């Protein structure tokens, strides 16, 4: 297969993944019908509304509780990057996802552009301009679920009484400091950037393929529908992430 040949001599693969890498694990992307994400009004994920409206915060915790009620597990696409990293042929993964499945698969270097649902953090009392301004306290997401189970609808920071939010990036929220630079640094060190399951429509994430190309990397896109970057890719594989990458890594590593 063409992708096996392209990756055979690669020693510094970097993955760049979107929601489509996790759909084979059962987590819907934004457009899949019926998923947790599509049953909640996107306006309720706006940072400013979270800050100003306790009902929005309660709804948000309800959504998170529902999300974590499922025992999500990594699929062959997540495992592919972890196996390549173990074999010394992958530098790591940049992901737009918040589900933590790359780490569950065993990837050690993971840049999470949009944060993680696996932790919660203090965002301060009245953060402005989409910028969390907390005291620095954070905790595993289970901390919040314990507070909710204890009857608190809107848990507050145990250190400074500020608002507590999932450590994810909501609509209208600034990305966490340093994360875009970390992502750009990683993709610029790639000899092959493998983009998987991203519509490549959300900036600044969608700028990363050009960063990699500018630095001399080859670009591979694995997606089940066209993306705006197909024309500049060295190889486009139209298919499902795990179904494509599982056999490719089997062929490379045996
Ligand atoms: P997107 O929904 O815009 O694009 C996903 C792309 O993957 C689409 O082109 C879709 O056709 C394709 N796809 C779906 N399943 C696939 C599969 N099995 N194999 C190959 N391709 C597949 O997602 P995005 O580009 O990541 O951007 C949306 C935002 O949604 C992200 O910022 C992310 O933070 C967030 N999100 C995250 C999760 C998660 O953490 N698992 C889930 C939903 C949304």
Short mmCIF file of C-alpha atoms and ligand atoms in Angstrom, two decimals:
data_model
loop_
_atom_site.label_atom_id
_atom_site.label_comp_id
_atom_site.label_asym_id
_atom_site.label_seq_id
_atom_site.Cartn_x
_atom_site.Cartn_y
_atom_site.Cartn_z
CA UNK A 1 0.00 0.00 0.00
CA UNK A 2 1.21 3.50 -0.86
CA UNK A 3 1.07 4.75 2.74
CA UNK A 4 3.28 1.88 3.95
CA UNK A 5 5.87 2.80 1.33
CA UNK A 6 5.74 6.48 2.25
CA UNK A 7 6.22 5.72 5.95
CA UNK A 8 8.82 2.96 5.54
CA UNK A 9 11.80 5.30 5.84
CA UNK A 10 10.11 7.85 8.09
CA UNK A 11 11.81 8.27 11.47
CA UNK A 12 10.02 11.35 12.76
CA UNK A 13 6.32 10.85 12.08
CA UNK A 14 4.01 13.31 13.81
CA UNK A 15 0.25 12.75 14.05
CA UNK A 16 -2.27 15.55 13.89
CA UNK A 17 -5.70 14.30 14.85
CA UNK A 18 -9.26 15.59 15.05
CA UNK A 19 -12.58 14.25 16.19
CA UNK A 20 -12.58 11.65 13.38
CA UNK A 21 -9.76 9.66 15.03
CA UNK A 22 -12.10 8.86 17.92
CA UNK A 23 -15.35 8.04 16.11
CA UNK A 24 -14.32 4.37 15.82
CA UNK A 25 -14.08 4.43 19.63
CA UNK A 26 -17.73 5.49 19.69
CA UNK A 27 -17.21 9.22 20.37
CA UNK A 28 -19.11 11.19 17.73
CA UNK A 29 -17.55 14.10 15.86
CA UNK A 30 -19.49 17.35 15.73
CA UNK A 31 -21.61 16.37 12.79
CA UNK A 32 -22.58 12.81 13.71
CA UNK A 33 -26.28 12.66 14.52
CA UNK A 34 -27.45 11.76 17.99
CA UNK A 35 -24.14 12.20 19.82
CA UNK A 36 -23.72 13.91 23.17
CA UNK A 37 -22.32 16.99 21.43
CA UNK A 38 -25.19 17.39 19.01
CA UNK A 39 -27.90 17.08 21.65
CA UNK A 40 -26.69 20.15 23.53
CA UNK A 41 -27.03 23.68 22.17
CA UNK A 42 -23.52 24.86 21.10
CA UNK A 43 -24.26 28.29 22.57
CA UNK A 44 -24.04 26.62 25.97
CA UNK A 45 -20.35 25.99 25.34
CA UNK A 46 -19.50 29.66 25.01
CA UNK A 47 -16.96 30.78 27.60
CA UNK A 48 -18.75 34.01 28.52
CA UNK A 49 -22.04 32.26 29.11
CA UNK A 50 -20.28 29.70 31.31
CA UNK A 51 -18.81 32.53 33.37
CA UNK A 52 -22.03 34.49 33.79
CA UNK A 53 -24.77 31.86 34.06
CA UNK A 54 -24.90 29.18 36.81
CA UNK A 55 -27.51 27.28 34.77
CA UNK A 56 -25.08 26.99 31.87
CA UNK A 57 -22.46 25.63 34.27
CA UNK A 58 -24.92 23.06 35.64
CA UNK A 59 -25.82 22.00 32.10
CA UNK A 60 -22.18 21.73 31.20
CA UNK A 61 -21.49 19.40 34.15
CA UNK A 62 -24.51 17.33 33.14
CA UNK A 63 -23.03 16.98 29.66
CA UNK A 64 -19.62 16.00 31.04
CA UNK A 65 -21.22 13.41 33.33
CA UNK A 66 -22.99 11.92 30.35
CA UNK A 67 -19.76 11.94 28.32
CA UNK A 68 -17.78 10.07 30.96
CA UNK A 69 -20.57 7.54 31.61
CA UNK A 70 -19.33 5.65 28.54
CA UNK A 71 -16.20 3.49 28.88
CA UNK A 72 -14.38 4.93 25.85
CA UNK A 73 -11.28 3.00 24.76
CA UNK A 74 -8.61 3.82 22.20
CA UNK A 75 -8.96 2.29 18.74
CA UNK A 76 -6.41 1.10 16.19
CA UNK A 77 -5.72 4.64 14.99
CA UNK A 78 -4.72 5.87 18.47
CA UNK A 79 -2.69 2.67 18.97
CA UNK A 80 -0.92 3.17 15.63
CA UNK A 81 0.76 6.40 16.81
CA UNK A 82 1.63 4.91 20.22
CA UNK A 83 3.21 1.87 18.56
CA UNK A 84 5.24 4.03 16.18
CA UNK A 85 6.41 6.17 19.10
CA UNK A 86 7.43 3.04 21.03
CA UNK A 87 9.38 1.92 17.99
CA UNK A 88 11.23 5.26 17.93
CA UNK A 89 9.62 6.33 14.66
CA UNK A 90 7.06 8.89 15.87
CA UNK A 91 7.80 12.11 17.77
CA UNK A 92 4.27 12.47 19.11
CA UNK A 93 0.77 13.67 18.37
CA UNK A 94 -0.95 17.03 18.22
CA UNK A 95 -4.66 16.61 18.80
CA UNK A 96 -7.76 18.77 18.71
CA UNK A 97 -9.52 16.21 20.87
CA UNK A 98 -10.20 16.46 24.56
CA UNK A 99 -10.88 12.78 25.23
CA UNK A 100 -7.42 11.64 26.36
CA UNK A 101 -7.49 8.52 24.18
CA UNK A 102 -4.01 9.07 22.70
CA UNK A 103 -2.55 8.90 26.21
CA UNK A 104 -4.70 5.84 27.00
CA UNK A 105 -3.24 4.19 23.91
CA UNK A 106 0.28 4.82 25.24
CA UNK A 107 1.36 7.97 23.38
CA UNK A 108 3.76 9.90 25.62
CA UNK A 109 4.12 13.16 23.72
CA UNK A 110 0.66 14.61 23.16
CA UNK A 111 -0.08 18.30 22.58
CA UNK A 112 -3.75 18.92 23.33
CA UNK A 113 -4.70 22.07 21.41
CA UNK A 114 -8.14 22.30 22.99
CA UNK A 115 -7.24 21.08 26.47
CA UNK A 116 -8.53 17.97 28.18
CA UNK A 117 -11.83 16.82 29.65
CA UNK A 118 -9.82 14.66 32.06
CA UNK A 119 -9.08 17.60 34.33
CA UNK A 120 -10.90 20.58 35.83
CA UNK A 121 -9.41 23.96 36.74
CA UNK A 122 -10.08 27.19 38.58
CA UNK A 123 -10.86 29.99 36.09
CA UNK A 124 -11.18 32.77 38.67
CA UNK A 125 -14.12 34.80 39.87
CA UNK A 126 -15.00 36.82 36.77
CA UNK A 127 -12.56 36.05 33.92
CA UNK A 128 -12.77 38.42 30.95
CA UNK A 129 -11.86 38.33 27.26
CA UNK A 130 -12.22 34.55 27.07
CA UNK A 131 -9.18 34.13 29.27
CA UNK A 132 -9.20 31.91 32.37
CA UNK A 133 -7.78 33.84 35.32
CA UNK A 134 -7.76 31.27 38.08
CA UNK A 135 -5.53 30.77 41.12
CA UNK A 136 -3.71 27.83 39.52
CA UNK A 137 -5.69 25.08 41.23
CA UNK A 138 -6.63 22.07 39.12
CA UNK A 139 -7.68 18.48 39.72
CA UNK A 140 -8.77 15.32 37.91
CA UNK A 141 -12.28 15.58 36.44
CA UNK A 142 -13.49 13.08 39.04
CA UNK A 143 -13.14 15.82 41.67
CA UNK A 144 -16.07 17.65 40.05
CA UNK A 145 -18.17 14.51 39.79
CA UNK A 146 -17.67 13.85 43.50
CA UNK A 147 -18.88 17.38 44.31
CA UNK A 148 -21.89 16.92 42.00
CA UNK A 149 -22.70 13.58 43.63
CA UNK A 150 -22.54 15.34 46.99
CA UNK A 151 -25.33 17.63 45.80
CA UNK A 152 -23.44 20.74 44.59
CA UNK A 153 -24.81 21.90 41.22
CA UNK A 154 -22.01 24.43 40.65
CA UNK A 155 -18.78 23.41 42.43
CA UNK A 156 -16.29 26.19 43.23
CA UNK A 157 -12.53 26.20 43.69
CA UNK A 158 -11.57 24.77 47.11
CA UNK A 159 -8.62 27.16 47.29
CA UNK A 160 -10.04 30.56 46.26
CA UNK A 161 -13.80 30.01 45.69
CA UNK A 162 -13.40 30.89 41.99
CA UNK A 163 -15.39 29.22 39.23
CA UNK A 164 -14.37 25.69 38.24
CA UNK A 165 -14.46 24.56 34.62
CA UNK A 166 -13.40 21.56 32.62
CA UNK A 167 -9.82 22.14 31.36
CA UNK A 168 -11.08 22.34 27.79
CA UNK A 169 -11.26 25.28 25.41
CA UNK A 170 -14.83 26.47 24.91
CA UNK A 171 -16.14 28.63 22.07
CA UNK A 172 -14.90 32.18 22.61
CA UNK A 173 -12.11 31.03 24.91
CA UNK A 174 -8.43 31.74 24.23
CA UNK A 175 -6.21 28.73 23.68
CA UNK A 176 -3.96 27.94 26.64
CA UNK A 177 -0.64 29.85 26.59
CA UNK A 178 2.16 28.14 24.73
CA UNK A 179 0.10 25.37 23.22
CA UNK A 180 0.14 26.61 19.61
CA UNK A 181 3.92 27.12 19.79
CA UNK A 182 4.36 23.61 21.21
CA UNK A 183 2.22 22.18 18.41
CA UNK A 184 4.03 24.16 15.74
CA UNK A 185 7.45 23.14 17.13
CA UNK A 186 6.46 19.48 17.05
CA UNK A 187 5.05 19.45 13.51
CA UNK A 188 8.10 21.37 12.23
CA UNK A 189 10.33 18.52 13.45
CA UNK A 190 8.31 15.95 11.46
CA UNK A 191 9.56 14.17 8.38
CA UNK A 192 5.97 13.07 7.71
CA UNK A 193 2.88 14.75 9.19
CA UNK A 194 -0.07 12.33 9.23
CA UNK A 195 -3.35 14.20 9.61
CA UNK A 196 -6.20 11.93 10.70
CA UNK A 197 -9.91 12.63 11.10
CA UNK A 198 -9.89 16.39 10.92
CA UNK A 199 -11.94 18.55 8.60
CA UNK A 200 -9.02 21.05 8.84
CA UNK A 201 -11.44 23.92 9.01
CA UNK A 202 -10.73 25.24 12.51
CA UNK A 203 -7.91 27.76 12.89
CA UNK A 204 -5.27 27.98 14.26
CA UNK A 205 -5.15 24.19 14.12
CA UNK A 206 -5.61 24.16 10.38
CA UNK A 207 -2.40 26.19 9.98
CA UNK A 208 -0.27 23.30 11.25
CA UNK A 209 -0.09 21.31 7.99
CA UNK A 210 1.43 24.36 6.27
CA UNK A 211 3.92 24.78 9.14
CA UNK A 212 5.03 21.19 8.58
CA UNK A 213 5.27 21.58 4.79
CA UNK A 214 7.23 24.83 5.16
CA UNK A 215 9.72 23.00 7.37
CA UNK A 216 10.16 20.25 4.77
CA UNK A 217 7.77 17.52 5.93
CA UNK A 218 5.66 15.40 3.66
CA UNK A 219 1.92 15.59 4.32
CA UNK A 220 -0.45 12.61 4.50
CA UNK A 221 -4.19 13.06 5.06
CA UNK A 222 -6.36 10.16 6.22
CA UNK A 223 -10.00 11.23 6.25
CA UNK A 224 -13.34 9.87 5.13
CA UNK A 225 -14.24 13.04 3.23
CA UNK A 226 -12.29 15.73 1.33
CA UNK A 227 -10.45 18.48 3.21
CA UNK A 228 -9.23 21.90 2.00
CA UNK A 229 -5.62 20.61 2.19
CA UNK A 230 -5.99 17.55 -0.06
CA UNK A 231 -4.45 19.48 -2.97
CA UNK A 232 -1.16 20.14 -1.14
CA UNK A 233 -0.85 16.66 0.41
CA UNK A 234 1.71 14.11 -0.82
CA UNK A 235 -0.85 11.38 -0.21
CA UNK A 236 -4.57 11.38 0.59
CA UNK A 237 -6.11 8.17 1.88
CA UNK A 238 -9.89 8.19 1.87
CA UNK A 239 -11.09 5.80 4.57
CA UNK A 240 -11.71 5.18 8.24
CA UNK A 241 -8.83 6.04 10.54
CA UNK A 242 -8.39 2.76 12.40
CA UNK A 243 -9.13 0.61 9.39
CA UNK A 244 -6.42 2.44 7.45
CA UNK A 245 -3.74 2.93 10.12
CA UNK A 246 -4.02 -0.41 11.94
CA UNK A 247 -2.87 -2.54 8.96
CA UNK A 248 -0.32 0.10 7.89
CA UNK A 249 1.47 -0.04 11.26
CA UNK A 250 1.19 -3.86 11.29
CA UNK A 251 2.95 -3.90 7.93
CA UNK A 252 5.64 -1.45 9.11
CA UNK A 253 6.40 -2.98 12.50
CA UNK A 254 5.35 -6.58 11.94
P1 LIG B 1 -14.63 17.76 12.68
O1 LIG B 1 -15.86 17.15 13.28
O2 LIG B 1 -14.71 19.10 12.12
O3 LIG B 1 -14.02 16.81 11.55
C1 LIG B 1 -13.88 15.43 11.73
C2 LIG B 1 -13.49 14.87 10.36
O4 LIG B 1 -13.23 13.48 10.53
C3 LIG B 1 -14.61 15.00 9.33
O5 LIG B 1 -14.07 15.38 8.08
C4 LIG B 1 -15.19 13.57 9.27
O6 LIG B 1 -15.77 13.28 8.02
C5 LIG B 1 -13.95 12.75 9.55
N1 LIG B 1 -14.17 11.44 10.14
C6 LIG B 1 -15.12 11.06 11.04
N2 LIG B 1 -14.92 9.77 11.41
C7 LIG B 1 -13.83 9.33 10.72
C8 LIG B 1 -13.13 8.10 10.68
N3 LIG B 1 -13.48 7.04 11.43
N4 LIG B 1 -12.05 8.01 9.86
C9 LIG B 1 -11.66 9.06 9.08
N5 LIG B 1 -12.29 10.25 9.08
C10 LIG B 1 -13.36 10.39 9.91
O7 LIG B 1 -13.55 17.64 13.83
P2 LIG B 1 -12.28 18.48 14.08
O8 LIG B 1 -11.63 18.85 12.81
O9 LIG B 1 -11.51 17.76 15.10
O10 LIG B 1 -12.82 19.83 14.75
C11 LIG B 1 -13.94 19.94 15.60
C12 LIG B 1 -13.66 20.24 17.06
O11 LIG B 1 -14.48 19.38 17.83
C13 LIG B 1 -12.29 19.97 17.56
O12 LIG B 1 -11.75 21.17 17.93
C14 LIG B 1 -12.43 19.10 18.81
O13 LIG B 1 -11.91 19.80 19.93
C15 LIG B 1 -13.89 18.96 19.04
N6 LIG B 1 -14.37 17.59 19.29
C16 LIG B 1 -13.60 16.69 20.00
C17 LIG B 1 -14.06 15.39 20.18
C18 LIG B 1 -13.21 14.42 20.98
O14 LIG B 1 -12.47 14.84 21.87
N7 LIG B 1 -13.27 13.12 20.69
C19 LIG B 1 -15.27 15.00 19.64
C20 LIG B 1 -16.04 15.95 18.93
C21 LIG B 1 -15.57 17.25 18.75
#
